[in-house]
Tab-separated table of C-alpha atoms and ligand atoms in Angstrom:
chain	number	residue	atom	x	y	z
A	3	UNK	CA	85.809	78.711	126.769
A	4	UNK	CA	87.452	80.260	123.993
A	5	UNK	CA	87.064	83.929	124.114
A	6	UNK	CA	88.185	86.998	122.523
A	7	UNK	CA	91.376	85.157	121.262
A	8	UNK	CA	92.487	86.851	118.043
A	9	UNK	CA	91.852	84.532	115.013
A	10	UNK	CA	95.075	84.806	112.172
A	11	UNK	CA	95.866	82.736	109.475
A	12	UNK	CA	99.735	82.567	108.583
A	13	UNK	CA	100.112	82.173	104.505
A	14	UNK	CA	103.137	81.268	104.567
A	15	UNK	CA	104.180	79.524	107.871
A	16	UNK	CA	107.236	77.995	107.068
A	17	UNK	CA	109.088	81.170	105.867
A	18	UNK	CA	111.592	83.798	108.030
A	19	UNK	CA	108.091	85.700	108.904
A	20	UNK	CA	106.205	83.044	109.213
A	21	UNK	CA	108.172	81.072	111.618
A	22	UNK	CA	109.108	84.435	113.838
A	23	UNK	CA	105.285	84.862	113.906
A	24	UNK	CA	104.678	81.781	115.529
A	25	UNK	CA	107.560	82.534	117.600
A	26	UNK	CA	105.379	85.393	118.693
A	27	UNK	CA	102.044	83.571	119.291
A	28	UNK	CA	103.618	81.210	121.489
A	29	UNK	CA	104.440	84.011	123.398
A	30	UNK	CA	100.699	85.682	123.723
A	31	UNK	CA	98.941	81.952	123.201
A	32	UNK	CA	95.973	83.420	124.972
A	33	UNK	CA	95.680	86.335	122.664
A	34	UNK	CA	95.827	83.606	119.787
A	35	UNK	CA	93.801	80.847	117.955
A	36	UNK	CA	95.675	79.676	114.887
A	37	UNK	CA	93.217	79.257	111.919
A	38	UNK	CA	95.395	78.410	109.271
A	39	UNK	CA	99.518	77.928	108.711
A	40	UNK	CA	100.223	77.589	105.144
A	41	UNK	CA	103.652	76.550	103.738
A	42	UNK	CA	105.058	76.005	100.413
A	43	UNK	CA	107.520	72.808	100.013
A	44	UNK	CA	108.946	72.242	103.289
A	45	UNK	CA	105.939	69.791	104.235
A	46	UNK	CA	108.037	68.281	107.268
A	47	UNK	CA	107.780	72.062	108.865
A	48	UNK	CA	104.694	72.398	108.240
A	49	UNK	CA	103.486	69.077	109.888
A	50	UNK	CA	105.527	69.864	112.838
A	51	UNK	CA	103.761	73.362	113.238
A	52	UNK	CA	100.464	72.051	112.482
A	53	UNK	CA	101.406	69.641	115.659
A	54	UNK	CA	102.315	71.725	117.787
A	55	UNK	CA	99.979	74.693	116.842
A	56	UNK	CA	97.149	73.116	116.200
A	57	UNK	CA	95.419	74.769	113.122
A	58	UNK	CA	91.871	73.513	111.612
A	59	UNK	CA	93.815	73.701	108.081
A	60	UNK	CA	96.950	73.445	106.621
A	61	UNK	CA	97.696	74.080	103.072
A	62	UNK	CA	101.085	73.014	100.942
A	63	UNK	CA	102.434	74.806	97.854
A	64	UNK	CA	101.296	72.974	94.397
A	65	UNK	CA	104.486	71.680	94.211
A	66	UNK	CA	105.068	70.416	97.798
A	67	UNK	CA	106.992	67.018	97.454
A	68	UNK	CA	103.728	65.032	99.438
A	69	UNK	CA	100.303	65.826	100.848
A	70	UNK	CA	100.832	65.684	105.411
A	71	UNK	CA	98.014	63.725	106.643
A	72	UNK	CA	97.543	64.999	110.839
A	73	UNK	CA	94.239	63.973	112.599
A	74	UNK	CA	91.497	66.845	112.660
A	75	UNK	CA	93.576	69.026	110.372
A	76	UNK	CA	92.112	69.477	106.545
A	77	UNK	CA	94.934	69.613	104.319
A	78	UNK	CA	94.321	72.177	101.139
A	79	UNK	CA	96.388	72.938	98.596
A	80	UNK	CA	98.116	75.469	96.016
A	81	UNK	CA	96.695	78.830	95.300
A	82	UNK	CA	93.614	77.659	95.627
A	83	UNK	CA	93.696	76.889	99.150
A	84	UNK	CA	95.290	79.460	99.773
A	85	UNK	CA	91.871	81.193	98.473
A	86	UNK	CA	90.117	78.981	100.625
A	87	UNK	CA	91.743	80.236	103.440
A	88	UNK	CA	90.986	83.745	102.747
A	89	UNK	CA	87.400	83.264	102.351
A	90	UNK	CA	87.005	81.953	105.667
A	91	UNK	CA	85.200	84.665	107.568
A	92	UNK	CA	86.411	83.035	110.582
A	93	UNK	CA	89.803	84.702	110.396
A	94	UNK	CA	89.878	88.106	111.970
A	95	UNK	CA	92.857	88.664	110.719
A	96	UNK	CA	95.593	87.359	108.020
A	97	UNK	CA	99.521	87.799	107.941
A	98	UNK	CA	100.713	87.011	104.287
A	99	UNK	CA	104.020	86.084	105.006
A	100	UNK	CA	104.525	83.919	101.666
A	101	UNK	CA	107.158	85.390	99.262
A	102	UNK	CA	106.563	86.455	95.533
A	103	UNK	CA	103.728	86.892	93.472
A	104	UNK	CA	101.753	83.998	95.012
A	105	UNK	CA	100.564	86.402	98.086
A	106	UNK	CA	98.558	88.418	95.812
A	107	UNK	CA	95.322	86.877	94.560
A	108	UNK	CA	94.728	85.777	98.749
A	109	UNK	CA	95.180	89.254	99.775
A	110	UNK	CA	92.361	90.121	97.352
A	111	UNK	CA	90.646	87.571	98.689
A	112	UNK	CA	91.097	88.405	102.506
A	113	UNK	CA	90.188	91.989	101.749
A	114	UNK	CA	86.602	90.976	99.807
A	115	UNK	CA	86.128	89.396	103.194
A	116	UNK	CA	86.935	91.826	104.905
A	117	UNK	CA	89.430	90.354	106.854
A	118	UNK	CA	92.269	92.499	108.366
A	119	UNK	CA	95.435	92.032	106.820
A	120	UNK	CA	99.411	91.709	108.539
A	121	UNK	CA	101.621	92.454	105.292
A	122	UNK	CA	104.639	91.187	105.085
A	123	UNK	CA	104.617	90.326	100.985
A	124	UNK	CA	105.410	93.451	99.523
A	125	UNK	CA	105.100	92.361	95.954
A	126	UNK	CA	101.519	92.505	96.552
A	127	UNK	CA	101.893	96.198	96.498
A	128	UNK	CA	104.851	96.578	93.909
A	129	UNK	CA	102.390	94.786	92.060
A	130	UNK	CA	98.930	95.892	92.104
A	131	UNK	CA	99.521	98.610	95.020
A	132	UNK	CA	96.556	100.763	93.443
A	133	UNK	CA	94.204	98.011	93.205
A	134	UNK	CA	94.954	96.150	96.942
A	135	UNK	CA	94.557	99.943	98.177
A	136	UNK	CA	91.528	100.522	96.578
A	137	UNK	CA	90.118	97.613	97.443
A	138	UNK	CA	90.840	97.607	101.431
A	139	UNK	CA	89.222	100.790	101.223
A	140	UNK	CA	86.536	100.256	99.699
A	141	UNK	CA	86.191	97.140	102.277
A	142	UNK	CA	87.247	98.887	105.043
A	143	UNK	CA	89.793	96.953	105.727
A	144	UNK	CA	92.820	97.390	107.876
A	145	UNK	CA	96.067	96.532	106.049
A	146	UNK	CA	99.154	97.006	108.944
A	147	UNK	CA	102.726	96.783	107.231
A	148	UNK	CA	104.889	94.191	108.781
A	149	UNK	CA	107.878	95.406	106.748
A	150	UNK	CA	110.027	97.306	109.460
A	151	UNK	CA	110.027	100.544	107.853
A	152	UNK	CA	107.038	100.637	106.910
A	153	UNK	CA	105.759	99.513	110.484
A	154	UNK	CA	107.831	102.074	111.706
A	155	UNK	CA	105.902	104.964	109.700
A	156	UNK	CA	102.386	103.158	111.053
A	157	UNK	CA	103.552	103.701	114.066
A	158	UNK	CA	104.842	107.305	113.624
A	159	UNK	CA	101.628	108.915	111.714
A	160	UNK	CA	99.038	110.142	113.287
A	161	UNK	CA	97.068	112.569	110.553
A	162	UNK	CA	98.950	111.514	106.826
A	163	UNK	CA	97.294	114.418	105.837
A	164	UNK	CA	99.794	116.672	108.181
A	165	UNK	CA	103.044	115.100	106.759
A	166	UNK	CA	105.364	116.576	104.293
A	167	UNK	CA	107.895	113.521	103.695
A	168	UNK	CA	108.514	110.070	104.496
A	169	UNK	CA	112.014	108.813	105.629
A	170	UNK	CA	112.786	105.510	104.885
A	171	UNK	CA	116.016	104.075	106.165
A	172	UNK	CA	118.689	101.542	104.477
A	173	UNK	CA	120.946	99.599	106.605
A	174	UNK	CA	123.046	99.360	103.610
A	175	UNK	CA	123.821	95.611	103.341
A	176	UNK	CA	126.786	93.687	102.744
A	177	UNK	CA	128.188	95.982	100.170
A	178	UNK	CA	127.565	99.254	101.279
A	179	UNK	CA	131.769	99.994	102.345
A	180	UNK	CA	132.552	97.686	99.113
A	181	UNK	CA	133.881	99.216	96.019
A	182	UNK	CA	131.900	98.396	92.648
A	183	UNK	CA	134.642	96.159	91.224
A	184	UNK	CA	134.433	93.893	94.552
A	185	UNK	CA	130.158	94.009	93.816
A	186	UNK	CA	131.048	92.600	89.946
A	187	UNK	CA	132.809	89.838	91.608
A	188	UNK	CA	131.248	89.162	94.898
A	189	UNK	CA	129.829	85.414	95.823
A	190	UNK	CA	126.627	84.116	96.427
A	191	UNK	CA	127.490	83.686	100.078
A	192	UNK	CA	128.758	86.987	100.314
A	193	UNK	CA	125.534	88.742	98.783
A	194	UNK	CA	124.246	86.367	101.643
A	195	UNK	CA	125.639	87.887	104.476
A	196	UNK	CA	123.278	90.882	105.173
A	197	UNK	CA	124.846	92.264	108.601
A	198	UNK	CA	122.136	93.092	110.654
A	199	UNK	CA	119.250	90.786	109.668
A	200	UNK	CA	118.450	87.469	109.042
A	201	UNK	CA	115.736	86.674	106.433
A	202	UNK	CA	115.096	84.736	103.088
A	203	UNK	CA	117.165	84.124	100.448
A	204	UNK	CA	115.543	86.324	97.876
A	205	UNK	CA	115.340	89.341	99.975
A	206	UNK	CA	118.316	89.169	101.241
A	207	UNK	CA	119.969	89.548	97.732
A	208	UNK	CA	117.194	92.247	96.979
A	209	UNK	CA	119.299	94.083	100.201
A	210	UNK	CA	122.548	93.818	99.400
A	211	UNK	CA	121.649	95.021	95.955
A	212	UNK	CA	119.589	97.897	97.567
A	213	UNK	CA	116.476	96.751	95.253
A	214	UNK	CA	115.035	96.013	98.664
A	215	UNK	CA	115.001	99.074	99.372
A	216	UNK	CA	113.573	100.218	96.031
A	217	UNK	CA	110.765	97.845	96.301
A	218	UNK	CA	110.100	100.227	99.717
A	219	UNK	CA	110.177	102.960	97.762
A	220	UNK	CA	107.142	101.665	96.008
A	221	UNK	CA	105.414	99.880	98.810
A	222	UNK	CA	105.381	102.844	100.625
A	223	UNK	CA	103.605	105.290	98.390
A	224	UNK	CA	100.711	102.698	97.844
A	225	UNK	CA	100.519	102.233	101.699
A	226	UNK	CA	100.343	105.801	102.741
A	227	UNK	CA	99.385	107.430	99.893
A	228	UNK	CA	102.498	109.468	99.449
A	229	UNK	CA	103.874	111.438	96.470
A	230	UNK	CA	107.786	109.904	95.031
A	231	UNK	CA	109.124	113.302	95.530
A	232	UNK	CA	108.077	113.064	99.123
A	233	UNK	CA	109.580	109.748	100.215
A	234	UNK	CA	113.251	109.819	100.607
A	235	UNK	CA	115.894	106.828	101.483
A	236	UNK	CA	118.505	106.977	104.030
A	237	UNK	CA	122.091	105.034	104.833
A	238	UNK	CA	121.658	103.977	108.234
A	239	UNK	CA	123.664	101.332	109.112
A	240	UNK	CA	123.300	99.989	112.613
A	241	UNK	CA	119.332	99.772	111.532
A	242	UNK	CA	118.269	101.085	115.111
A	243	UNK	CA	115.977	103.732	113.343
A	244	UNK	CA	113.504	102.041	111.293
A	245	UNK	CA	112.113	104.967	109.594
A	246	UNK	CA	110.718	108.403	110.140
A	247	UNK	CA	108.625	111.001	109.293
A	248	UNK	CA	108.744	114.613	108.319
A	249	UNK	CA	105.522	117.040	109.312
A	250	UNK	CA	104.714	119.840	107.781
A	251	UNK	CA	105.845	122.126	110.307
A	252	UNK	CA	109.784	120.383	110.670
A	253	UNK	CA	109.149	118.172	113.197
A	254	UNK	CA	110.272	114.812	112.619
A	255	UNK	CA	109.090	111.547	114.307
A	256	UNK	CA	111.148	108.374	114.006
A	257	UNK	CA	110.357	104.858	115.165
A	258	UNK	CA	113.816	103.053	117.154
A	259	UNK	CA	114.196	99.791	118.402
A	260	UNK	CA	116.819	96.571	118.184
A	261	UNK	CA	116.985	95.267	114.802
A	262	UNK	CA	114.376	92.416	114.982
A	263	UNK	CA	111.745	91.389	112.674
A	264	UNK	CA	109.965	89.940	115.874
A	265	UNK	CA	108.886	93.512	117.117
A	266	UNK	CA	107.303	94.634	113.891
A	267	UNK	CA	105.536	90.759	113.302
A	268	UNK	CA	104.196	91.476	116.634
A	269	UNK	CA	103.031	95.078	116.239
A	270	UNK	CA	101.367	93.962	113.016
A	271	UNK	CA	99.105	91.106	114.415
A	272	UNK	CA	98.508	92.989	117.759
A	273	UNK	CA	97.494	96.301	116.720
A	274	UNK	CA	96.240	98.220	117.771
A	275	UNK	CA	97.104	96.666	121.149
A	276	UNK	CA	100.706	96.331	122.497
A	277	UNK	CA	101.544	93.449	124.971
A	278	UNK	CA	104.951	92.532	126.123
A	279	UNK	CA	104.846	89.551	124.086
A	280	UNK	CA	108.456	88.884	122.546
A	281	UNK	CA	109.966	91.700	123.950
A	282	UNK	CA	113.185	90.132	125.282
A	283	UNK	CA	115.756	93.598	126.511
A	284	UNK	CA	115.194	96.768	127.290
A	285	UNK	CA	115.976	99.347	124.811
A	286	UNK	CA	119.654	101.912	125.878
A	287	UNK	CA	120.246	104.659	123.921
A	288	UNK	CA	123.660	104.147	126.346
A	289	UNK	CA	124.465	100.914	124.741
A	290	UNK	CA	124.232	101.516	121.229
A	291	UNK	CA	125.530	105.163	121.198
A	292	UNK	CA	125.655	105.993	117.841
A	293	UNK	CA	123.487	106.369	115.415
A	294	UNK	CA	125.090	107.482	111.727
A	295	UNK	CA	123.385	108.483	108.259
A	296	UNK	CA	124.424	109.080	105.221
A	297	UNK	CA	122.952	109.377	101.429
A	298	UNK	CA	122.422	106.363	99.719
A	299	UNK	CA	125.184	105.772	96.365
A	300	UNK	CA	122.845	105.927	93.469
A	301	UNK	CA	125.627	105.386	91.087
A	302	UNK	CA	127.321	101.947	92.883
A	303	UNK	CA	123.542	100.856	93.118
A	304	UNK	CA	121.318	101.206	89.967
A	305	UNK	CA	118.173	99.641	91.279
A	306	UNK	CA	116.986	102.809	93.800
A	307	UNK	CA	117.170	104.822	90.729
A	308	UNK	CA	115.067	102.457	88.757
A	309	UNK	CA	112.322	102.098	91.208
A	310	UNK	CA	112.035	105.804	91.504
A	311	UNK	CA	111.594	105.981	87.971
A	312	UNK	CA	109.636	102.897	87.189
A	313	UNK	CA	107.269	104.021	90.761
A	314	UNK	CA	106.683	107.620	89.073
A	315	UNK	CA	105.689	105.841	85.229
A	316	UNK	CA	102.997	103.336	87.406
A	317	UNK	CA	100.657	100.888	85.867
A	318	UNK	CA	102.817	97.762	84.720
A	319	UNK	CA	106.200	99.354	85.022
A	320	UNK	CA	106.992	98.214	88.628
A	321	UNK	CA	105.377	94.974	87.785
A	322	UNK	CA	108.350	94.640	84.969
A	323	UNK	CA	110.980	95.600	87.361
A	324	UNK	CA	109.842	93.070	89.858
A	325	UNK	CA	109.564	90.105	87.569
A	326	UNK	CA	112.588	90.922	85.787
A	327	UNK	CA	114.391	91.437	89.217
A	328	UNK	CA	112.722	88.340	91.026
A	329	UNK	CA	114.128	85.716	87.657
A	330	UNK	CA	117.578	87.847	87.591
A	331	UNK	CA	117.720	87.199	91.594
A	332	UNK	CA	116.878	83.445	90.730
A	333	UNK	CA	119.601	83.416	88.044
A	334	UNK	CA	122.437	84.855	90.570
A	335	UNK	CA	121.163	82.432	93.358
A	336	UNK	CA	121.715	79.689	91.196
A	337	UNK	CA	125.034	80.887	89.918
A	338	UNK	CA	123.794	81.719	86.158
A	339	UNK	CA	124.645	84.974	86.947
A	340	UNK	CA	126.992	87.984	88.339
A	341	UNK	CA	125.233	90.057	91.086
A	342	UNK	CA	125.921	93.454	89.054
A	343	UNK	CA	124.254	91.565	85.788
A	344	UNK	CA	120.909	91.791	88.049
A	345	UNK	CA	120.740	95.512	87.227
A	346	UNK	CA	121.702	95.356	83.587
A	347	UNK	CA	118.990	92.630	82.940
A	348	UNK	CA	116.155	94.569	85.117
A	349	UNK	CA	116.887	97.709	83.337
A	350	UNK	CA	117.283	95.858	80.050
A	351	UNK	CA	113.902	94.607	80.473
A	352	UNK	CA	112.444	98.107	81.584
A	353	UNK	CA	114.283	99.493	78.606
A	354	UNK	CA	111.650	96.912	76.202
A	355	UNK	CA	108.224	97.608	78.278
A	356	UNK	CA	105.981	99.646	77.321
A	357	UNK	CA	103.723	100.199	80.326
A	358	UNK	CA	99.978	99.681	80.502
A	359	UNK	CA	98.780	102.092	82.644
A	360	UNK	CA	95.758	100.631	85.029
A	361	UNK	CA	95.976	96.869	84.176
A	362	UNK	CA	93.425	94.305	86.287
A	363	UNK	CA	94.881	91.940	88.200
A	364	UNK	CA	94.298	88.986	84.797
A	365	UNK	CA	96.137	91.333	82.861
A	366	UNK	CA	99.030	91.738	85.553
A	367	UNK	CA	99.646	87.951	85.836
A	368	UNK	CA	99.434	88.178	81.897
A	369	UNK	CA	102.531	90.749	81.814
A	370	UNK	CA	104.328	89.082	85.066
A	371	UNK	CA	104.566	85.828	83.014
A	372	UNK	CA	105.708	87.676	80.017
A	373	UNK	CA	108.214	89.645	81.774
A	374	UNK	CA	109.747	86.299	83.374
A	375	UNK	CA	110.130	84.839	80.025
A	376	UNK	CA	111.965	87.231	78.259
A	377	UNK	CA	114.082	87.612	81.501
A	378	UNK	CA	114.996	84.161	81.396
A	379	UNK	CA	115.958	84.326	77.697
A	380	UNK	CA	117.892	87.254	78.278
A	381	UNK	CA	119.594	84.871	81.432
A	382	UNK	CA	120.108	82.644	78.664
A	383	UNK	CA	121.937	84.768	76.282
A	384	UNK	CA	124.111	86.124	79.097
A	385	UNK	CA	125.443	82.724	80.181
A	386	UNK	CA	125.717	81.800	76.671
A	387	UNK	CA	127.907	84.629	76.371
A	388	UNK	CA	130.039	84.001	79.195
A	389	UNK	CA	130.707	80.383	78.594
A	390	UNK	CA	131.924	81.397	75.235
B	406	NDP	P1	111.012	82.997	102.960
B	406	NDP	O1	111.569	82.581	101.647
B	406	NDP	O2	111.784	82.715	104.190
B	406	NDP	O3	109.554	82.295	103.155
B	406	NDP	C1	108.599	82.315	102.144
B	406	NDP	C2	107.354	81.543	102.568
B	406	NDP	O4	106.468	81.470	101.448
B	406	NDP	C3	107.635	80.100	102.970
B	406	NDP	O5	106.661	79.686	103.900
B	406	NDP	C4	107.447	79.364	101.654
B	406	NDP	O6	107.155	77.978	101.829
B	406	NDP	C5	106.241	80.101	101.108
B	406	NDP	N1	106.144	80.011	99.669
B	406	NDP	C6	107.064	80.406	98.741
B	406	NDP	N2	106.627	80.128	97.501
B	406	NDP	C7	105.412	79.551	97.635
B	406	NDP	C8	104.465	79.039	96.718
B	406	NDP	N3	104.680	79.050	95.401
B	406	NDP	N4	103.312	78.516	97.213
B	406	NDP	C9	103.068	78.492	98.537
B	406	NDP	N5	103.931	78.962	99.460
B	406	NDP	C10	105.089	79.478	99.010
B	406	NDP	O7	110.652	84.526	102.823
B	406	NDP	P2	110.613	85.642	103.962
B	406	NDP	O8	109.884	85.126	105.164
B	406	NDP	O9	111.934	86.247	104.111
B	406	NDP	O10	109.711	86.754	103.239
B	406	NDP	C11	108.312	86.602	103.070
B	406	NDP	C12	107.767	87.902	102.499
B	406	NDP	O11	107.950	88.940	103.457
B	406	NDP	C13	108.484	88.376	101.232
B	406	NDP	O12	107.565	88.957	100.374
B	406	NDP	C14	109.484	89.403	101.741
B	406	NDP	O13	109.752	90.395	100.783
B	406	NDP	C15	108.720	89.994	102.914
B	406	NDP	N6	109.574	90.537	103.969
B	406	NDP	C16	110.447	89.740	104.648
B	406	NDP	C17	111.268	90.262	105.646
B	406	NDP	C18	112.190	89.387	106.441
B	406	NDP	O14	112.783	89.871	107.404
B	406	NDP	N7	112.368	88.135	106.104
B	406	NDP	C19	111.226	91.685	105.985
B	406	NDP	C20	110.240	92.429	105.249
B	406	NDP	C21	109.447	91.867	104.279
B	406	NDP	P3	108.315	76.830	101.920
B	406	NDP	O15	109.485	77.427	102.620
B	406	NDP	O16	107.600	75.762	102.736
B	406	NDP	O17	108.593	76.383	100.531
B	407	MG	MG1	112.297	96.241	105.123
């Protein structure tokens, strides 16, 4: 008899998230029952889940290369399925673990439904934080960050209303003891090589470039509410403390563990329960024994000081710098590009928009297109340039 067993959805299955967070259900498969497991091309993943996990739907990106037929499994499709998904009151809870803008109209959705929400998609909130807030409260609904600072702070607040500041830390990526001549000239594979973790292409560029941890910046005022001036950023490059927080009274509260995305998946679909689950060593402050922090460079890397900025101005701004940073990200992955023309593009583009100041979520996909286009002329223009 299938009781109490947790019901999730995972938008966004086939992804670094999505295929740690099955890692993690296997673990507590009687806490579990799979719902949905979405996944964008990489149909052959996405059949083999749906095999082994047994979901009642699947659903494949618009673009997915063929439809997976599997026995007893309705196969959906696009963004629209992804809607589908959401609206299923079945679901007790969803992780949206799918990557760019495509997480936002099913969070929406989830949230009308009141379905408890894992984040992991933090464009969702760089996007339309003031709207996905608003709406989960007005819903009631639970949204748990999965993003490891940001799970970190969950885990650290008790009363938001007690604390003065919010520490978030960097590790510092692959460039952090590089001088800015050997950023202008650095590799794809080298922005690539994020020491301590291992996720998706896109973000992993967003890290080495320290946009990542911009986009934090943002995603964590929406989350908890909290003032720009009050949310600072921290070098900390072994990544054993995730983030922290200041009370009012000078008492700080940090959140440690090993560097793996497996503890805060886990955290996020559990909570407010805790199980062993994934857990796989015992923490030693013996074994790592030191921990070392310094202030972030704002000079060697533009994009913290542009998120601040673009975070403070609101509305459509930090929908401009993530469109223009998402294309210019494309552009380096695809060698169009030098990593350090990322930040002359994004600011370029942040330089030409004027920002609307509560736009609805029609007029945000409005300005997101817009802002991609002019990127990608501006893309053009630069690797016109440099041909010449
Ligand atoms: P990945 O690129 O590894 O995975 C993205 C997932 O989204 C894949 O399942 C992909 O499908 C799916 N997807 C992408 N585009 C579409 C689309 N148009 N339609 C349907 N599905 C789509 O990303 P990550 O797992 O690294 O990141 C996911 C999100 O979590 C991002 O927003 C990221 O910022 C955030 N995040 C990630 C962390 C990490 O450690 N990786 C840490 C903190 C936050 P497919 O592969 O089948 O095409
Ligand atoms: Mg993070």
């Amino acid at each position: 008899m299938e009781t109490n067993k947790r019901k999730i959805s995972i938008l966004g299955s086939t992804g670094s998230i999505g295929t740690q967070a099955l890692e993690v259900i296997e673990k507590l498969d009687d806490k579990f029952e799979i719902i949905a497991l979405t996944g964008g091309n990489n149909v052959d993943l996405l059949e083999q889940q749906a095999k082994k996990f047994k979901p009642k739907y699947i659903c494949v990106g618009e673009n997915a290369p063929r439809k997976p037929e599997i026995s007893g499994v309705k196969v959906l499709c696009g963004n629209e399925g992804l809607e589908e998904i959401c609206s299923n009151t079945e679901n007790d809870i969803i992780l949206v673990a799918v990557s760019g803008k495509i997480g936002l109209r099913p969070t929406l959705k989830a949230i009308e439904n009141k379905i408890a929400i894992a984040l992991a998609n933090k464009e969702t909130l760089v996007m339309a934080g003031d709207i996905v807030m608003q709406k989960a409260k007005e819903n009631g609904v639970k949204i748990v960050p999965v993003d490891s600072e940001h799970c970190a702070i969950h885990q650290c607040i008790k009363d938001i209303s007690q604390v003065d500041k919010l520490i978030i830390t960097a590790s510092g990526g692959p460039f952090l003891r590089k001088s800015v001549e050997e950023m202008k000239s650095a590799t794809v594979a080298e922005a690539l090589a994020h020491p301590r973790w291992n996720m998706g292409r896109k973000i992993t560029v967003d890290s080495a470039t320290l946009m990542n941890k911009g986009l934090e910046v943002i995603e964590a005022h929406h989350l908890f509410n909290m003032d720009y001036n009050n949310i600072d950023v921290v070098v900390h490059p072994q990544s054993i403390v995730h983030s922290a927080i200041e009370y009012k009274d000078g008492s700080v509260i940090a959140q440690l563990g090993l560097p793996s995305m497996h503890i805060p998946i886990q955290y996020a679909i559990t909570y407010p329960e805790r199980f062993e689950g994934i857990k796989s060593k015992s923490f030693s402050f013996a074994d790592i024994a030191r921990l070392d922090f310094e202030k972030p460079d704002f000079g060697k890397f533009p994009s913290l000081k542009m998120a601040y900025a673009t975070g403070k101005i609101g509305g459509s701004a930090t929908v401009c710098l993530n469109s223009a940073n998402e294309e210019a990200v494309f552009a380096f992955l695809n060698g169009k590009i030098r990593l350090y023309d990322i930040y002359s593009i994004v600011e370029t583009m942040l330089e030409q928009h004027s920002a609307v100041k509560s736009p609805n979520i029609d007029e945000i996909f409005a300005i997101d297109k817009e802002i991609r286009l002019k990127t990608q002329e501006l893309i053009q223009k630069i690797t016109q340039t440099s041909l010449k």
